[in-house]
GROMACS .gro file of C-alpha atoms in nm:
model
  100
    1UNK     CA    1   0.991  -1.032  -1.462
    2UNK     CA    2   0.882  -0.975  -1.112
    3UNK     CA    3   0.557  -1.161  -1.137
    4UNK     CA    4   0.622  -1.523  -1.296
    5UNK     CA    5   0.400  -1.666  -1.540
    6UNK     CA    6   0.325  -1.966  -1.312
    7UNK     CA    7   0.229  -1.971  -0.947
    8UNK     CA    8  -0.043  -1.833  -0.741
    9UNK     CA    9  -0.058  -1.458  -0.791
   10UNK     CA   10  -0.321  -1.444  -0.511
   11UNK     CA   11  -0.030  -1.496  -0.272
   12UNK     CA   12   0.167  -1.202  -0.396
   13UNK     CA   13   0.171  -0.861  -0.227
   14UNK     CA   14   0.282  -0.544  -0.401
   15UNK     CA   15   0.412  -0.245  -0.201
   16UNK     CA   16   0.444   0.106  -0.301
   17UNK     CA   17   0.665   0.334  -0.102
   18UNK     CA   18   0.793   0.659  -0.256
   19UNK     CA   19   1.165   0.673  -0.231
   20UNK     CA   20   1.156   1.024  -0.109
   21UNK     CA   21   0.938   0.902   0.202
   22UNK     CA   22   1.199   0.637   0.317
   23UNK     CA   23   1.326   0.772   0.636
   24UNK     CA   24   1.212   1.123   0.600
   25UNK     CA   25   0.887   1.136   0.796
   26UNK     CA   26   0.711   1.253   0.491
   27UNK     CA   27   0.393   1.074   0.364
   28UNK     CA   28   0.241   1.102   0.019
   29UNK     CA   29  -0.096   1.288  -0.015
   30UNK     CA   30  -0.398   1.070  -0.042
   31UNK     CA   31  -0.443   1.185  -0.406
   32UNK     CA   32  -0.088   1.075  -0.490
   33UNK     CA   33  -0.157   0.746  -0.314
   34UNK     CA   34  -0.467   0.679  -0.504
   35UNK     CA   35  -0.313   0.787  -0.839
   36UNK     CA   36  -0.009   0.556  -0.807
   37UNK     CA   37  -0.224   0.262  -0.680
   38UNK     CA   38  -0.459   0.303  -0.962
   39UNK     CA   39  -0.172   0.297  -1.209
   40UNK     CA   40  -0.016  -0.015  -1.028
   41UNK     CA   41  -0.377  -0.177  -1.047
   42UNK     CA   42  -0.401  -0.112  -1.407
   43UNK     CA   43  -0.066  -0.276  -1.495
   44UNK     CA   44  -0.148  -0.570  -1.256
   45UNK     CA   45  -0.484  -0.614  -1.420
   46UNK     CA   46  -0.321  -0.665  -1.761
   47UNK     CA   47  -0.064  -0.896  -1.621
   48UNK     CA   48  -0.269  -1.104  -1.363
   49UNK     CA   49  -0.644  -1.081  -1.481
   50UNK     CA   50  -0.876  -1.176  -1.192
   51UNK     CA   51  -0.581  -1.296  -0.964
   52UNK     CA   52  -0.500  -0.941  -0.833
   53UNK     CA   53  -0.221  -0.913  -0.575
   54UNK     CA   54  -0.277  -0.717  -0.256
   55UNK     CA   55  -0.137  -0.363  -0.268
   56UNK     CA   56   0.013  -0.209   0.042
   57UNK     CA   57   0.130   0.161   0.092
   58UNK     CA   58   0.435   0.247   0.282
   59UNK     CA   59   0.590   0.581   0.353
   60UNK     CA   60   0.588   0.711   0.711
   61UNK     CA   61   0.272   0.543   0.802
   62UNK     CA   62   0.187   0.668   1.160
   63UNK     CA   63  -0.092   0.649   1.409
   64UNK     CA   64  -0.225   0.983   1.289
   65UNK     CA   65  -0.244   0.905   0.923
   66UNK     CA   66  -0.297   0.522   0.918
   67UNK     CA   67  -0.691   0.539   0.918
   68UNK     CA   68  -0.691   0.792   0.637
   69UNK     CA   69  -0.447   0.585   0.433
   70UNK     CA   70  -0.623   0.247   0.503
   71UNK     CA   71  -0.960   0.396   0.419
   72UNK     CA   72  -0.848   0.452   0.058
   73UNK     CA   73  -1.032   0.181  -0.149
   74UNK     CA   74  -0.725   0.088  -0.351
   75UNK     CA   75  -0.502   0.038  -0.031
   76UNK     CA   76  -0.521  -0.317   0.093
   77UNK     CA   77  -0.279  -0.257   0.391
   78UNK     CA   78   0.022  -0.064   0.520
   79UNK     CA   79   0.400  -0.114   0.563
   80UNK     CA   80   0.487   0.024   0.889
   81UNK     CA   81   0.847   0.128   0.966
   82UNK     CA   82   0.965   0.327   1.267
   83UNK     CA   83   0.614   0.356   1.412
   84UNK     CA   84   0.622  -0.015   1.475
   85UNK     CA   85   0.892   0.030   1.747
   86UNK     CA   86   0.670   0.211   1.972
   87UNK     CA   87   0.411  -0.028   2.102
   88UNK     CA   88   0.141   0.235   2.171
   89UNK     CA   89   0.181   0.388   1.821
   90UNK     CA   90   0.178   0.040   1.651
   91UNK     CA   91  -0.150  -0.041   1.849
   92UNK     CA   92  -0.316   0.269   1.715
   93UNK     CA   93  -0.222   0.171   1.359
   94UNK     CA   94  -0.361  -0.187   1.416
   95UNK     CA   95  -0.687  -0.022   1.554
   96UNK     CA   96  -0.698   0.190   1.236
   97UNK     CA   97  -0.666  -0.119   1.027
   98UNK     CA   98  -0.944  -0.291   1.199
   99UNK     CA   99  -1.160   0.018   1.173
  100UNK     CA  100  -1.089   0.071   0.786
   0.00000   0.00000   0.00000
C-alpha cells in the first residue's frame, strides 16, 4: 500500500503526471486534469476519509498554462520541471500560484 494505515495523511502529497507528458512539452487538457483528479479524490476519500492529501498536477507546467491549471478546484499545486530552470519563467509560475 502506498498510504500506510498509520501516520498523518494530512502530511501526504499525491502527484499526477501523465506518463506521455514527461519530457514532451505536452500538457493534459483541463478536462483531463479534472477527470483524473476527481477519480484520485474519490479513491483517496475511501482510503483517507477527512484527512485528504494534497493533489498536485505535473506535466509540462509552464508560465503560460500555470494559472489555468492552478485555478482548477481539484488541483492544490503543481510540479514544475524544466520551467524551474529559467528564473523568469519560474517567477511567473509562482505569481500564478499566488493569484490562483
